[in-house]
PDB file of C-alpha atoms in Angstrom:
ATOM      1  CA  MET I   1       0.000   0.000   0.000  1.00 44.00           C
ATOM      2  CA  THR I   2       1.400   3.400  -0.947  1.00 46.00           C
ATOM      3  CA  ILE I   3       0.990   6.506   1.170  1.00 50.00           C
ATOM      4  CA  ASP I   4       0.328   9.747  -0.682  1.00 53.00           C
ATOM      5  CA  ARG I   5       2.834  12.318   0.553  1.00 56.00           C
ATOM      6  CA  PRO I   6       2.702  16.013  -0.270  1.00 56.00           C
ATOM      7  CA  LEU I   7       5.007  16.932  -3.147  1.00 56.00           C
ATOM      8  CA  ARG I   8       7.726  19.570  -2.887  1.00 64.00           C
ATOM      9  CA  ALA I   9       6.789  22.799  -4.678  1.00 67.00           C
ATOM     10  CA  ASP I  10       9.053  22.107  -7.683  1.00 65.00           C
ATOM     11  CA  ALA I  11       7.884  18.489  -7.907  1.00 65.00           C
ATOM     12  CA  ALA I  12       4.243  19.648  -7.744  1.00 69.00           C
ATOM     13  CA  ARG I  13       4.918  22.132 -10.590  1.00 73.00           C
ATOM     14  CA  ASN I  14       6.592  19.399 -12.654  1.00 74.00           C
ATOM     15  CA  ARG I  15       3.690  17.030 -12.023  1.00 81.00           C
ATOM     16  CA  SER I  16       1.184  19.732 -12.961  1.00 81.00           C
ATOM     17  CA  SER I  17       3.110  20.471 -16.161  1.00 84.00           C
ATOM     18  CA  LEU I  18       3.278  16.764 -16.975  1.00 89.00           C
ATOM     19  CA  LEU I  19      -0.477  16.327 -16.420  1.00 88.00           C
ATOM     20  CA  ALA I  20      -1.238  19.354 -18.618  1.00 85.00           C
ATOM     21  CA  ALA I  21       0.987  17.979 -21.396  1.00 88.00           C
ATOM     22  CA  ALA I  22      -0.594  14.529 -21.054  1.00 88.00           C
ATOM     23  CA  ALA I  23      -4.110  15.993 -21.187  1.00 84.00           C
ATOM     24  CA  GLU I  24      -3.255  17.897 -24.380  1.00 84.00           C
ATOM     25  CA  GLU I  25      -1.631  14.860 -25.980  1.00 86.00           C
ATOM     26  CA  PHE I  26      -4.490  12.536 -25.026  1.00 81.00           C
ATOM     27  CA  ALA I  27      -6.975  15.122 -26.326  1.00 76.00           C
ATOM     28  CA  ALA I  28      -5.104  15.310 -29.632  1.00 80.00           C
ATOM     29  CA  HIS I  29      -4.477  11.575 -30.117  1.00 82.00           C
ATOM     30  CA  GLY I  30      -6.852   9.750 -27.780  1.00 77.00           C
ATOM     31  CA  LEU I  31      -5.662   6.530 -26.204  1.00 78.00           C
ATOM     32  CA  ASP I  32      -3.023   6.220 -28.958  1.00 83.00           C
ATOM     33  CA  ALA I  33      -1.030   9.120 -27.460  1.00 85.00           C
ATOM     34  CA  SER I  34       2.549   8.028 -26.833  1.00 88.00           C
ATOM     35  CA  VAL I  35       4.432   8.543 -23.604  1.00 89.00           C
ATOM     36  CA  ALA I  36       7.416   9.802 -25.649  1.00 89.00           C
ATOM     37  CA  ASP I  37       5.277  12.561 -27.178  1.00 90.00           C
ATOM     38  CA  ILE I  38       3.828  13.441 -23.762  1.00 91.00           C
ATOM     39  CA  ALA I  39       7.345  13.704 -22.316  1.00 89.00           C
ATOM     40  CA  ARG I  40       8.497  15.860 -25.243  1.00 90.00           C
ATOM     41  CA  ARG I  41       5.478  18.167 -24.845  1.00 90.00           C
ATOM     42  CA  ALA I  42       6.214  18.465 -21.108  1.00 88.00           C
ATOM     43  CA  GLY I  43       9.912  19.133 -21.746  1.00 87.00           C
ATOM     44  CA  ILE I  44      11.069  16.142 -19.685  1.00 86.00           C
ATOM     45  CA  GLY I  45      12.558  12.727 -20.355  1.00 84.00           C
ATOM     46  CA  LYS I  46      10.434   9.633 -20.883  1.00 87.00           C
ATOM     47  CA  GLY I  47      12.064   8.053 -17.827  1.00 85.00           C
ATOM     48  CA  THR I  48      10.805  10.909 -15.667  1.00 85.00           C
ATOM     49  CA  VAL I  49       7.254  10.213 -16.829  1.00 87.00           C
ATOM     50  CA  PHE I  50       7.603   6.560 -15.838  1.00 86.00           C
ATOM     51  CA  ARG I  51       9.070   7.501 -12.458  1.00 85.00           C
ATOM     52  CA  HIS I  52       5.866   9.425 -11.721  1.00 86.00           C
ATOM     53  CA  PHE I  53       3.483   7.063 -13.528  1.00 88.00           C
ATOM     54  CA  PRO I  54       4.591   3.432 -14.040  1.00 88.00           C
ATOM     55  CA  THR I  55       2.128   2.854 -16.905  1.00 85.00           C
ATOM     56  CA  LYS I  56       0.285   4.916 -19.471  1.00 83.00           C
ATOM     57  CA  ASP I  57      -2.969   3.866 -17.757  1.00 79.00           C
ATOM     58  CA  ASP I  58      -1.657   5.362 -14.496  1.00 82.00           C
ATOM     59  CA  LEU I  59      -0.939   8.627 -16.313  1.00 86.00           C
ATOM     60  CA  LEU I  60      -4.382   8.597 -17.943  1.00 82.00           C
ATOM     61  CA  ALA I  61      -5.979   7.967 -14.546  1.00 80.00           C
ATOM     62  CA  ALA I  62      -4.042  10.901 -13.088  1.00 84.00           C
ATOM     63  CA  VAL I  63      -5.254  13.210 -15.900  1.00 83.00           C
ATOM     64  CA  VAL I  64      -8.851  12.165 -15.309  1.00 79.00           C
ATOM     65  CA  LEU I  65      -8.502  12.418 -11.516  1.00 83.00           C
ATOM     66  CA  ASP I  66      -7.037  15.900 -11.833  1.00 83.00           C
ATOM     67  CA  ARG I  67      -9.995  17.020 -13.962  1.00 83.00           C
ATOM     68  CA  ILE I  68     -12.600  15.417 -11.721  1.00 84.00           C
ATOM     69  CA  ASP I  69     -10.953  16.647  -8.506  1.00 87.00           C
ATOM     70  CA  ASN I  70     -10.846  20.232  -9.814  1.00 87.00           C
ATOM     71  CA  LEU I  71     -14.515  20.116 -10.822  1.00 89.00           C
ATOM     72  CA  ALA I  72     -15.494  18.490  -7.513  1.00 91.00           C
ATOM     73  CA  ALA I  73     -13.627  21.194  -5.572  1.00 93.00           C
ATOM     74  CA  LEU I  74     -15.444  23.893  -7.538  1.00 94.00           C
ATOM     75  CA  ALA I  75     -18.823  22.208  -7.037  1.00 94.00           C
ATOM     76  CA  GLN I  76     -18.187  21.782  -3.307  1.00 94.00           C
ATOM     77  CA  ARG I  77     -17.162  25.435  -2.966  1.00 96.00           C
ATOM     78  CA  LEU I  78     -20.327  26.528  -4.786  1.00 96.00           C
ATOM     79  CA  THR I  79     -22.582  24.511  -2.450  1.00 95.00           C
ATOM     80  CA  THR I  80     -22.290  27.363   0.065  1.00 96.00           C
ATOM     81  CA  ALA I  81     -23.016  30.193  -2.401  1.00 96.00           C
ATOM     82  CA  THR I  82     -25.761  32.616  -1.393  1.00 97.00           C
ATOM     83  CA  ASP I  83     -27.557  32.274  -4.760  1.00 97.00           C
ATOM     84  CA  PRO I  84     -28.022  28.527  -5.445  1.00 97.00           C
ATOM     85  CA  GLY I  85     -29.385  29.068  -8.977  1.00 96.00           C
ATOM     86  CA  ALA I  86     -26.429  31.218  -9.976  1.00 96.00           C
ATOM     87  CA  ALA I  87     -24.088  28.683  -8.345  1.00 97.00           C
ATOM     88  CA  LEU I  88     -25.493  25.821 -10.432  1.00 96.00           C
ATOM     89  CA  LEU I  89     -25.183  27.886 -13.627  1.00 95.00           C
ATOM     90  CA  GLU I  90     -21.612  28.885 -12.689  1.00 95.00           C
ATOM     91  CA  PHE I  91     -20.722  25.229 -12.161  1.00 95.00           C
ATOM     92  CA  MET I  92     -22.276  24.120 -15.456  1.00 93.00           C
ATOM     93  CA  ASP I  93     -20.512  26.988 -17.243  1.00 92.00           C
ATOM     94  CA  ALA I  94     -17.144  26.014 -15.739  1.00 90.00           C
ATOM     95  CA  ALA I  95     -17.635  22.312 -16.523  1.00 88.00           C
ATOM     96  CA  ALA I  96     -18.605  22.994 -20.152  1.00 85.00           C
ATOM     97  CA  GLY I  97     -15.831  25.577 -20.519  1.00 81.00           C
ATOM     98  CA  ARG I  98     -13.162  23.174 -19.339  1.00 74.00           C
ATOM     99  CA  GLN I  99     -14.423  20.506 -21.697  1.00 70.00           C
ATOM    100  CA  GLN I 100     -14.451  22.987 -24.587  1.00 57.00           C
ATOM    101  CA  GLN I 101     -10.859  24.001 -23.903  1.00 53.00           C
ATOM    102  CA  LEU I 102      -9.656  20.411 -24.027  1.00 50.00           C
ATOM    103  CA  ASP I 103     -11.691  17.618 -25.561  1.00 53.00           C
ATOM    104  CA  LEU I 104     -11.273  14.526 -23.420  1.00 51.00           C
ATOM    105  CA  SER I 105     -14.303  12.744 -24.852  1.00 54.00           C
ATOM    106  CA  PHE I 106     -12.101   9.744 -25.686  1.00 48.00           C
ATOM    107  CA  LEU I 107     -12.104   8.998 -21.948  1.00 51.00           C
ATOM    108  CA  ARG I 108     -15.533   7.423 -22.339  1.00 52.00           C
ATOM    109  CA  GLU I 109     -13.698   4.579 -24.090  1.00 50.00           C
ATOM    110  CA  SER I 110     -11.180   4.106 -21.288  1.00 52.00           C
ATOM    111  CA  GLY I 111     -13.675   2.503 -18.892  1.00 52.00           C
ATOM    112  CA  GLU I 112     -13.164   2.327 -15.159  1.00 52.00           C
ATOM    113  CA  ILE I 113      -9.434   2.825 -14.730  1.00 57.00           C
ATOM    114  CA  ASN I 114      -9.300   2.297 -10.979  1.00 63.00           C
ATOM    115  CA  ALA I 115     -11.113   2.653  -7.674  1.00 69.00           C
ATOM    116  CA  ARG I 116      -9.746   6.179  -7.095  1.00 73.00           C
ATOM    117  CA  LEU I 117     -11.552   7.314 -10.228  1.00 75.00           C
ATOM    118  CA  ARG I 118     -14.821   5.831  -8.994  1.00 77.00           C
ATOM    119  CA  ASN I 119     -14.340   7.607  -5.648  1.00 82.00           C
ATOM    120  CA  ALA I 120     -13.533  10.922  -7.359  1.00 81.00           C
ATOM    121  CA  ARG I 121     -16.629  10.635  -9.548  1.00 82.00           C
ATOM    122  CA  GLU I 122     -18.718   9.911  -6.463  1.00 87.00           C
ATOM    123  CA  ARG I 123     -17.410  13.078  -4.778  1.00 89.00           C
ATOM    124  CA  LEU I 124     -18.195  15.105  -7.900  1.00 89.00           C
ATOM    125  CA  PHE I 125     -21.655  13.603  -8.339  1.00 90.00           C
ATOM    126  CA  THR I 126     -22.489  14.136  -4.648  1.00 94.00           C
ATOM    127  CA  ALA I 127     -21.522  17.808  -4.917  1.00 94.00           C
ATOM    128  CA  ILE I 128     -23.574  18.219  -8.117  1.00 94.00           C
ATOM    129  CA  ILE I 129     -26.606  16.637  -6.456  1.00 95.00           C
ATOM    130  CA  THR I 130     -26.206  19.100  -3.572  1.00 96.00           C
ATOM    131  CA  LEU I 131     -26.049  22.023  -6.035  1.00 97.00           C
ATOM    132  CA  VAL I 132     -29.202  20.773  -7.765  1.00 96.00           C
ATOM    133  CA  THR I 133     -31.068  20.245  -4.483  1.00 96.00           C
ATOM    134  CA  ARG I 134     -30.167  23.720  -3.245  1.00 97.00           C
ATOM    135  CA  ALA I 135     -31.211  25.297  -6.574  1.00 97.00           C
ATOM    136  CA  GLN I 136     -34.553  23.457  -6.358  1.00 96.00           C
ATOM    137  CA  GLU I 137     -35.126  24.539  -2.756  1.00 96.00           C
ATOM    138  CA  ALA I 138     -34.503  28.138  -3.861  1.00 96.00           C
ATOM    139  CA  GLY I 139     -37.050  27.756  -6.679  1.00 96.00           C
ATOM    140  CA  ALA I 140     -34.359  28.386  -9.318  1.00 96.00           C
ATOM    141  CA  ILE I 141     -34.876  25.095 -11.158  1.00 96.00           C
ATOM    142  CA  ARG I 142     -37.858  22.830 -11.665  1.00 94.00           C
ATOM    143  CA  ALA I 143     -38.723  20.172  -9.099  1.00 93.00           C
ATOM    144  CA  ASP I 144     -38.665  17.236 -11.532  1.00 93.00           C
ATOM    145  CA  ILE I 145     -34.956  17.614 -12.360  1.00 92.00           C
ATOM    146  CA  ASN I 146     -32.380  15.563 -10.503  1.00 92.00           C
ATOM    147  CA  GLY I 147     -28.603  15.458 -10.232  1.00 91.00           C
ATOM    148  CA  MET I 148     -28.253  12.824 -12.951  1.00 90.00           C
ATOM    149  CA  ASP I 149     -30.106  15.096 -15.387  1.00 92.00           C
ATOM    150  CA  VAL I 150     -27.544  17.835 -14.758  1.00 91.00           C
ATOM    151  CA  ILE I 151     -24.612  15.418 -14.921  1.00 88.00           C
ATOM    152  CA  LEU I 152     -25.786  14.233 -18.352  1.00 86.00           C
ATOM    153  CA  LEU I 153     -26.472  17.781 -19.561  1.00 89.00           C
ATOM    154  CA  MET I 154     -22.986  19.044 -18.599  1.00 86.00           C
ATOM    155  CA  CYS I 155     -21.513  17.690 -21.842  1.00 82.00           C
ATOM    156  CA  ALA I 156     -24.404  18.739 -24.083  1.00 87.00           C
ATOM    157  CA  PRO I 157     -23.265  22.286 -25.017  1.00 88.00           C
ATOM    158  CA  ASN I 158     -19.970  21.047 -26.449  1.00 83.00           C
ATOM    159  CA  HIS I 159     -21.556  18.018 -28.078  1.00 84.00           C
ATOM    160  CA  VAL I 160     -24.055  20.226 -29.917  1.00 88.00           C
ATOM    161  CA  VAL I 161     -21.336  22.625 -31.109  1.00 87.00           C
ATOM    162  CA  SER I 162     -19.229  19.716 -32.392  1.00 84.00           C
ATOM    163  CA  PHE I 163     -21.667  19.440 -35.316  1.00 90.00           C
ATOM    164  CA  VAL I 164     -20.984  23.033 -36.451  1.00 90.00           C
ATOM    165  CA  PRO I 165     -18.062  23.470 -38.881  1.00 91.00           C
ATOM    166  CA  ASP I 166     -15.549  26.000 -37.480  1.00 89.00           C
ATOM    167  CA  PRO I 167     -17.784  27.230 -34.642  1.00 88.00           C
ATOM    168  CA  PRO I 168     -16.953  30.487 -32.845  1.00 90.00           C
ATOM    169  CA  PRO I 169     -15.067  29.625 -29.622  1.00 85.00           C
ATOM    170  CA  ASP I 170     -17.893  30.633 -27.262  1.00 87.00           C
ATOM    171  CA  LEU I 171     -20.840  29.209 -29.227  1.00 90.00           C
ATOM    172  CA  TRP I 172     -21.258  26.478 -26.573  1.00 88.00           C
ATOM    173  CA  ARG I 173     -22.381  29.185 -24.114  1.00 90.00           C
ATOM    174  CA  ARG I 174     -25.511  29.790 -26.224  1.00 92.00           C
ATOM    175  CA  TYR I 175     -26.539  26.155 -25.806  1.00 91.00           C
ATOM    176  CA  LEU I 176     -25.665  26.126 -22.125  1.00 91.00           C
ATOM    177  CA  HIS I 177     -28.073  29.009 -21.551  1.00 91.00           C
ATOM    178  CA  ILE I 178     -30.789  27.283 -23.595  1.00 93.00           C
ATOM    179  CA  ILE I 179     -30.279  24.204 -21.408  1.00 93.00           C
ATOM    180  CA  PHE I 180     -30.330  26.247 -18.222  1.00 92.00           C
ATOM    181  CA  ASP I 181     -33.529  27.999 -19.314  1.00 92.00           C
ATOM    182  CA  GLY I 182     -35.022  24.522 -19.779  1.00 92.00           C
ATOM    183  CA  LEU I 183     -34.163  23.750 -16.155  1.00 93.00           C
ATOM    184  CA  ARG I 184     -36.077  26.780 -14.862  1.00 93.00           C
ATOM    185  CA  PRO I 185     -39.588  26.246 -13.479  1.00 92.00           C
ATOM    186  CA  ASP I 186     -41.170  29.100 -15.499  1.00 90.00           C
ATOM    187  CA  GLY I 187     -43.469  27.611 -18.129  1.00 81.00           C
ATOM    188  CA  ALA I 188     -42.143  24.075 -17.553  1.00 83.00           C
ATOM    189  CA  GLN I 189     -44.241  21.182 -18.826  1.00 86.00           C
ATOM    190  CA  PRO I 190     -44.146  17.783 -17.067  1.00 85.00           C
ATOM    191  CA  LEU I 191     -41.314  15.583 -18.304  1.00 84.00           C
ATOM    192  CA  PRO I 192     -42.405  12.415 -20.143  1.00 85.00           C
ATOM    193  CA  ASP I 193     -40.022   9.933 -18.507  1.00 84.00           C
ATOM    194  CA  PRO I 194     -38.204   9.657 -15.189  1.00 82.00           C
ATOM    195  CA  ALA I 195     -34.511  10.518 -15.014  1.00 77.00           C
ATOM    196  CA  PRO I 196     -32.013   7.636 -15.233  1.00 75.00           C
TER     197      PRO I 196
END
């Protein structure tokens, strides 16, 4: 069993730089991204990558964990916001914006990499459910929406824009606001099916 120890400041910077380079390389080449290209992009040797991450799957897991942990931290921070509706919109905006900046949609093909990923997703989903519940209690979103609805809708703005040739960089925001308007209780019609 390994014990996670805090990294020195320079080691933390190097790890952050390595994860950023890996995320960009995975986004560009999917699961076919090579460790050599990741190392080159990060400006380090391949051996250094393997010292931090023994396998490419470990590196992929770290990229995903970093993304999920950052989103979970944001969601958790927003659970105490004074305006729950604005907090939910801010979270959805940040989640869609981060996805737009770096397409990691290939991760759907990577499956469950390890238990830490499952735990990180649980933390994120729990925080999202709290945001949704608070927004409902404040009357900002309709009562028949649940956390899973929002989790599934987080990717929708970027998915929709992916069908537009050469879209303007912020076009996804238009669709996010259409989605968010659909979550509001004003003029809402009953939904035909229960949420998954």
